[in-house]
């Protein structure tokens, strides 16, 4: 159940312990809840400080949207696929499987030498129509078409990952986390800059909370680019799923795959609550409508959950997007070493070097506690534990 936090113009419903939330994040939540366009704010148990708006917040606005409440990785989200394999089918040495995946999917700042053939991405059509829309995007990104095309099917860095997991019954799953890559970031930052200069945003407590309002050309342009980038992110994940499935098939030819589960967790949706049509931004949150399947990952050494939404309107039918960071990347690098990372990822075939120490499990909140805090938002379908983790 949530805790109601007072002191703002509209309700702040919090599924986290208010005492555990950083002061900076609480100030952000109050700043958002006092904006005149905001209908309500829901705060997930993985909440933490972010740019403009907190990560792990769901903000419902009337006739307005704040780009910072979406984030710069527009459409970032998760995909998961259950396979026919069991733990007994996997080789004792998982290094070769990890290398096949790393060879198939560029990581970090990497991109494909040529765009992935869309024919490899079964069940996803409309590619020509999708790319034709590129010429209508913000003029500042028009020279990025080639890069955007070659980054479809690439992972990125930071907390993005590809994993091979086992559920509690020993079934093998594939899971990945990524978004709209460089093109989403470029679009987001350009529109944030536009919003900050609009007169109605002049007196905001935080300029990063600048909003676009309905009926303006600036809102129309942002919505066009936003929804295109959300689609780009979904296509990026679908392409990676296809590439990872082929990598697994090359190693284990007997494999078959269930349909993919996929969900955004940095995005905008048009939804109705309390009889009011709203623009709902989920920044570090998934939709958890009744029956909706979602994915809530932990860190690279702990595990993840497949969940089913319960349709709780108090949270605007939302749930957390993961464990959530409990310390910054800078602090994690100061506190921990590569040896600490190796110890905390024992039994996982993954990078264990200083380049990913900021992703050490201890830098994240306890995923089990996060799941327990939202039993009125989702029910658990499956618990997964990674055995292979690929990071940029």
mmCIF file with all atom_site columns, C-alpha atoms in Angstrom, residues 29-111:
data_model
loop_
_atom_site.group_PDB
_atom_site.id
_atom_site.type_symbol
_atom_site.label_atom_id
_atom_site.label_alt_id
_atom_site.label_comp_id
_atom_site.label_asym_id
_atom_site.label_entity_id
_atom_site.label_seq_id
_atom_site.pdbx_PDB_ins_code
_atom_site.Cartn_x
_atom_site.Cartn_y
_atom_site.Cartn_z
_atom_site.occupancy
_atom_site.B_iso_or_equiv
_atom_site.pdbx_formal_charge
_atom_site.auth_seq_id
_atom_site.auth_comp_id
_atom_site.auth_asym_id
_atom_site.auth_atom_id
_atom_site.pdbx_PDB_model_num
ATOM 1  C CA . UNK A 1 29  ? 8.667  15.211  -6.181  1.00 0.00 ? 29  UNK A CA 1
ATOM 2  C CA . UNK A 1 30  ? 7.249  18.259  -4.404  1.00 0.00 ? 30  UNK A CA 1
ATOM 3  C CA . UNK A 1 31  ? 8.354  20.532  -7.245  1.00 0.00 ? 31  UNK A CA 1
ATOM 4  C CA . UNK A 1 32  ? 6.551  18.322  -9.757  1.00 0.00 ? 32  UNK A CA 1
ATOM 5  C CA . UNK A 1 33  ? 3.416  17.938  -7.625  1.00 0.00 ? 33  UNK A CA 1
ATOM 6  C CA . UNK A 1 34  ? 3.093  21.723  -7.363  1.00 0.00 ? 34  UNK A CA 1
ATOM 7  C CA . UNK A 1 35  ? 3.077  22.329  -11.126 1.00 0.00 ? 35  UNK A CA 1
ATOM 8  C CA . UNK A 1 36  ? -0.318 23.705  -12.225 1.00 0.00 ? 36  UNK A CA 1
ATOM 9  C CA . UNK A 1 37  ? -0.772 21.068  -14.936 1.00 0.00 ? 37  UNK A CA 1
ATOM 10 C CA . UNK A 1 38  ? -0.219 18.026  -12.688 1.00 0.00 ? 38  UNK A CA 1
ATOM 11 C CA . UNK A 1 39  ? -3.184 15.806  -11.787 1.00 0.00 ? 39  UNK A CA 1
ATOM 12 C CA . UNK A 1 40  ? -1.272 13.399  -9.532  1.00 0.00 ? 40  UNK A CA 1
ATOM 13 C CA . UNK A 1 41  ? 2.067  11.757  -8.790  1.00 0.00 ? 41  UNK A CA 1
ATOM 14 C CA . UNK A 1 42  ? 2.787  8.107   -7.952  1.00 0.00 ? 42  UNK A CA 1
ATOM 15 C CA . UNK A 1 43  ? 6.195  7.119   -6.603  1.00 0.00 ? 43  UNK A CA 1
ATOM 16 C CA . UNK A 1 44  ? 7.579  3.622   -7.088  1.00 0.00 ? 44  UNK A CA 1
ATOM 17 C CA . UNK A 1 45  ? 9.635  1.663   -4.502  1.00 0.00 ? 45  UNK A CA 1
ATOM 18 C CA . UNK A 1 46  ? 12.780 1.983   -6.662  1.00 0.00 ? 46  UNK A CA 1
ATOM 19 C CA . UNK A 1 47  ? 12.617 5.791   -6.657  1.00 0.00 ? 47  UNK A CA 1
ATOM 20 C CA . UNK A 1 48  ? 15.824 7.843   -6.719  1.00 0.00 ? 48  UNK A CA 1
ATOM 21 C CA . UNK A 1 49  ? 17.070 11.278  -7.742  1.00 0.00 ? 49  UNK A CA 1
ATOM 22 C CA . UNK A 1 50  ? 17.157 12.089  -11.458 1.00 0.00 ? 50  UNK A CA 1
ATOM 23 C CA . UNK A 1 51  ? 17.480 15.043  -13.804 1.00 0.00 ? 51  UNK A CA 1
ATOM 24 C CA . UNK A 1 52  ? 14.451 17.304  -13.370 1.00 0.00 ? 52  UNK A CA 1
ATOM 25 C CA . UNK A 1 53  ? 12.112 14.484  -12.362 1.00 0.00 ? 53  UNK A CA 1
ATOM 26 C CA . UNK A 1 54  ? 12.910 11.515  -10.145 1.00 0.00 ? 54  UNK A CA 1
ATOM 27 C CA . UNK A 1 55  ? 13.541 8.080   -11.588 1.00 0.00 ? 55  UNK A CA 1
ATOM 28 C CA . UNK A 1 56  ? 10.726 5.836   -10.408 1.00 0.00 ? 56  UNK A CA 1
ATOM 29 C CA . UNK A 1 57  ? 7.983  8.455   -10.724 1.00 0.00 ? 57  UNK A CA 1
ATOM 30 C CA . UNK A 1 58  ? 4.660  8.419   -12.574 1.00 0.00 ? 58  UNK A CA 1
ATOM 31 C CA . UNK A 1 59  ? 3.349  11.889  -13.357 1.00 0.00 ? 59  UNK A CA 1
ATOM 32 C CA . UNK A 1 60  ? -0.143 12.441  -14.745 1.00 0.00 ? 60  UNK A CA 1
ATOM 33 C CA . UNK A 1 61  ? -0.629 15.842  -16.413 1.00 0.00 ? 61  UNK A CA 1
ATOM 34 C CA . UNK A 1 62  ? -3.588 17.618  -17.969 1.00 0.00 ? 62  UNK A CA 1
ATOM 35 C CA . UNK A 1 63  ? -2.869 19.033  -21.425 1.00 0.00 ? 63  UNK A CA 1
ATOM 36 C CA . UNK A 1 64  ? 0.871  19.205  -20.765 1.00 0.00 ? 64  UNK A CA 1
ATOM 37 C CA . UNK A 1 65  ? 3.990  17.077  -20.657 1.00 0.00 ? 65  UNK A CA 1
ATOM 38 C CA . UNK A 1 66  ? 7.476  17.609  -19.222 1.00 0.00 ? 66  UNK A CA 1
ATOM 39 C CA . UNK A 1 67  ? 10.301 16.060  -21.282 1.00 0.00 ? 67  UNK A CA 1
ATOM 40 C CA . UNK A 1 68  ? 12.342 15.604  -18.089 1.00 0.00 ? 68  UNK A CA 1
ATOM 41 C CA . UNK A 1 69  ? 9.541  13.419  -16.721 1.00 0.00 ? 69  UNK A CA 1
ATOM 42 C CA . UNK A 1 70  ? 10.209 11.037  -19.615 1.00 0.00 ? 70  UNK A CA 1
ATOM 43 C CA . UNK A 1 71  ? 13.996 11.170  -19.517 1.00 0.00 ? 71  UNK A CA 1
ATOM 44 C CA . UNK A 1 72  ? 16.632 11.338  -22.236 1.00 0.00 ? 72  UNK A CA 1
ATOM 45 C CA . UNK A 1 73  ? 16.499 7.624   -23.101 1.00 0.00 ? 73  UNK A CA 1
ATOM 46 C CA . UNK A 1 74  ? 13.033 7.838   -24.621 1.00 0.00 ? 74  UNK A CA 1
ATOM 47 C CA . UNK A 1 75  ? 11.346 4.448   -24.778 1.00 0.00 ? 75  UNK A CA 1
ATOM 48 C CA . UNK A 1 76  ? 13.930 2.635   -22.695 1.00 0.00 ? 76  UNK A CA 1
ATOM 49 C CA . UNK A 1 77  ? 12.537 -0.679  -21.555 1.00 0.00 ? 77  UNK A CA 1
ATOM 50 C CA . UNK A 1 78  ? 12.772 -4.440  -21.346 1.00 0.00 ? 78  UNK A CA 1
ATOM 51 C CA . UNK A 1 79  ? 12.130 -7.578  -23.378 1.00 0.00 ? 79  UNK A CA 1
ATOM 52 C CA . UNK A 1 80  ? 12.111 -11.190 -22.184 1.00 0.00 ? 80  UNK A CA 1
ATOM 53 C CA . UNK A 1 81  ? 11.628 -14.511 -23.970 1.00 0.00 ? 81  UNK A CA 1
ATOM 54 C CA . UNK A 1 82  ? 11.161 -17.944 -22.413 1.00 0.00 ? 82  UNK A CA 1
ATOM 55 C CA . UNK A 1 83  ? 12.921 -20.717 -24.328 1.00 0.00 ? 83  UNK A CA 1
ATOM 56 C CA . UNK A 1 84  ? 12.362 -24.464 -24.541 1.00 0.00 ? 84  UNK A CA 1
ATOM 57 C CA . UNK A 1 85  ? 15.779 -25.064 -22.948 1.00 0.00 ? 85  UNK A CA 1
ATOM 58 C CA . UNK A 1 86  ? 16.419 -26.112 -19.381 1.00 0.00 ? 86  UNK A CA 1
ATOM 59 C CA . UNK A 1 87  ? 19.469 -25.680 -17.213 1.00 0.00 ? 87  UNK A CA 1
ATOM 60 C CA . UNK A 1 88  ? 20.607 -29.173 -18.184 1.00 0.00 ? 88  UNK A CA 1
ATOM 61 C CA . UNK A 1 89  ? 20.825 -28.096 -21.840 1.00 0.00 ? 89  UNK A CA 1
ATOM 62 C CA . UNK A 1 90  ? 23.330 -25.328 -21.133 1.00 0.00 ? 90  UNK A CA 1
ATOM 63 C CA . UNK A 1 91  ? 27.057 -26.061 -21.493 1.00 0.00 ? 91  UNK A CA 1
ATOM 64 C CA . UNK A 1 92  ? 29.243 -26.097 -18.393 1.00 0.00 ? 92  UNK A CA 1
ATOM 65 C CA . UNK A 1 93  ? 31.337 -23.300 -19.898 1.00 0.00 ? 93  UNK A CA 1
ATOM 66 C CA . UNK A 1 94  ? 29.003 -20.403 -20.740 1.00 0.00 ? 94  UNK A CA 1
ATOM 67 C CA . UNK A 1 95  ? 31.808 -18.217 -22.063 1.00 0.00 ? 95  UNK A CA 1
ATOM 68 C CA . UNK A 1 96  ? 31.261 -19.291 -25.657 1.00 0.00 ? 96  UNK A CA 1
ATOM 69 C CA . UNK A 1 97  ? 27.554 -18.402 -25.509 1.00 0.00 ? 97  UNK A CA 1
ATOM 70 C CA . UNK A 1 98  ? 28.378 -15.011 -24.035 1.00 0.00 ? 98  UNK A CA 1
ATOM 71 C CA . UNK A 1 99  ? 30.898 -14.354 -26.812 1.00 0.00 ? 99  UNK A CA 1
ATOM 72 C CA . UNK A 1 100 ? 28.335 -15.334 -29.482 1.00 0.00 ? 100 UNK A CA 1
ATOM 73 C CA . UNK A 1 101 ? 25.899 -12.778 -28.059 1.00 0.00 ? 101 UNK A CA 1
ATOM 74 C CA . UNK A 1 102 ? 28.591 -10.092 -27.828 1.00 0.00 ? 102 UNK A CA 1
ATOM 75 C CA . UNK A 1 103 ? 29.546 -10.796 -31.435 1.00 0.00 ? 103 UNK A CA 1
ATOM 76 C CA . UNK A 1 104 ? 25.933 -10.479 -32.599 1.00 0.00 ? 104 UNK A CA 1
ATOM 77 C CA . UNK A 1 105 ? 24.989 -7.303  -30.704 1.00 0.00 ? 105 UNK A CA 1
ATOM 78 C CA . UNK A 1 106 ? 27.217 -4.190  -30.544 1.00 0.00 ? 106 UNK A CA 1
ATOM 79 C CA . UNK A 1 107 ? 27.570 -2.780  -27.032 1.00 0.00 ? 107 UNK A CA 1
ATOM 80 C CA . UNK A 1 108 ? 28.647 0.551   -25.545 1.00 0.00 ? 108 UNK A CA 1
ATOM 81 C CA . UNK A 1 109 ? 28.960 3.169   -28.283 1.00 0.00 ? 109 UNK A CA 1
ATOM 82 C CA . UNK A 1 110 ? 29.070 0.416   -30.893 1.00 0.00 ? 110 UNK A CA 1
ATOM 83 C CA . UNK A 1 111 ? 26.857 0.074   -33.948 1.00 0.00 ? 111 UNK A CA 1
#
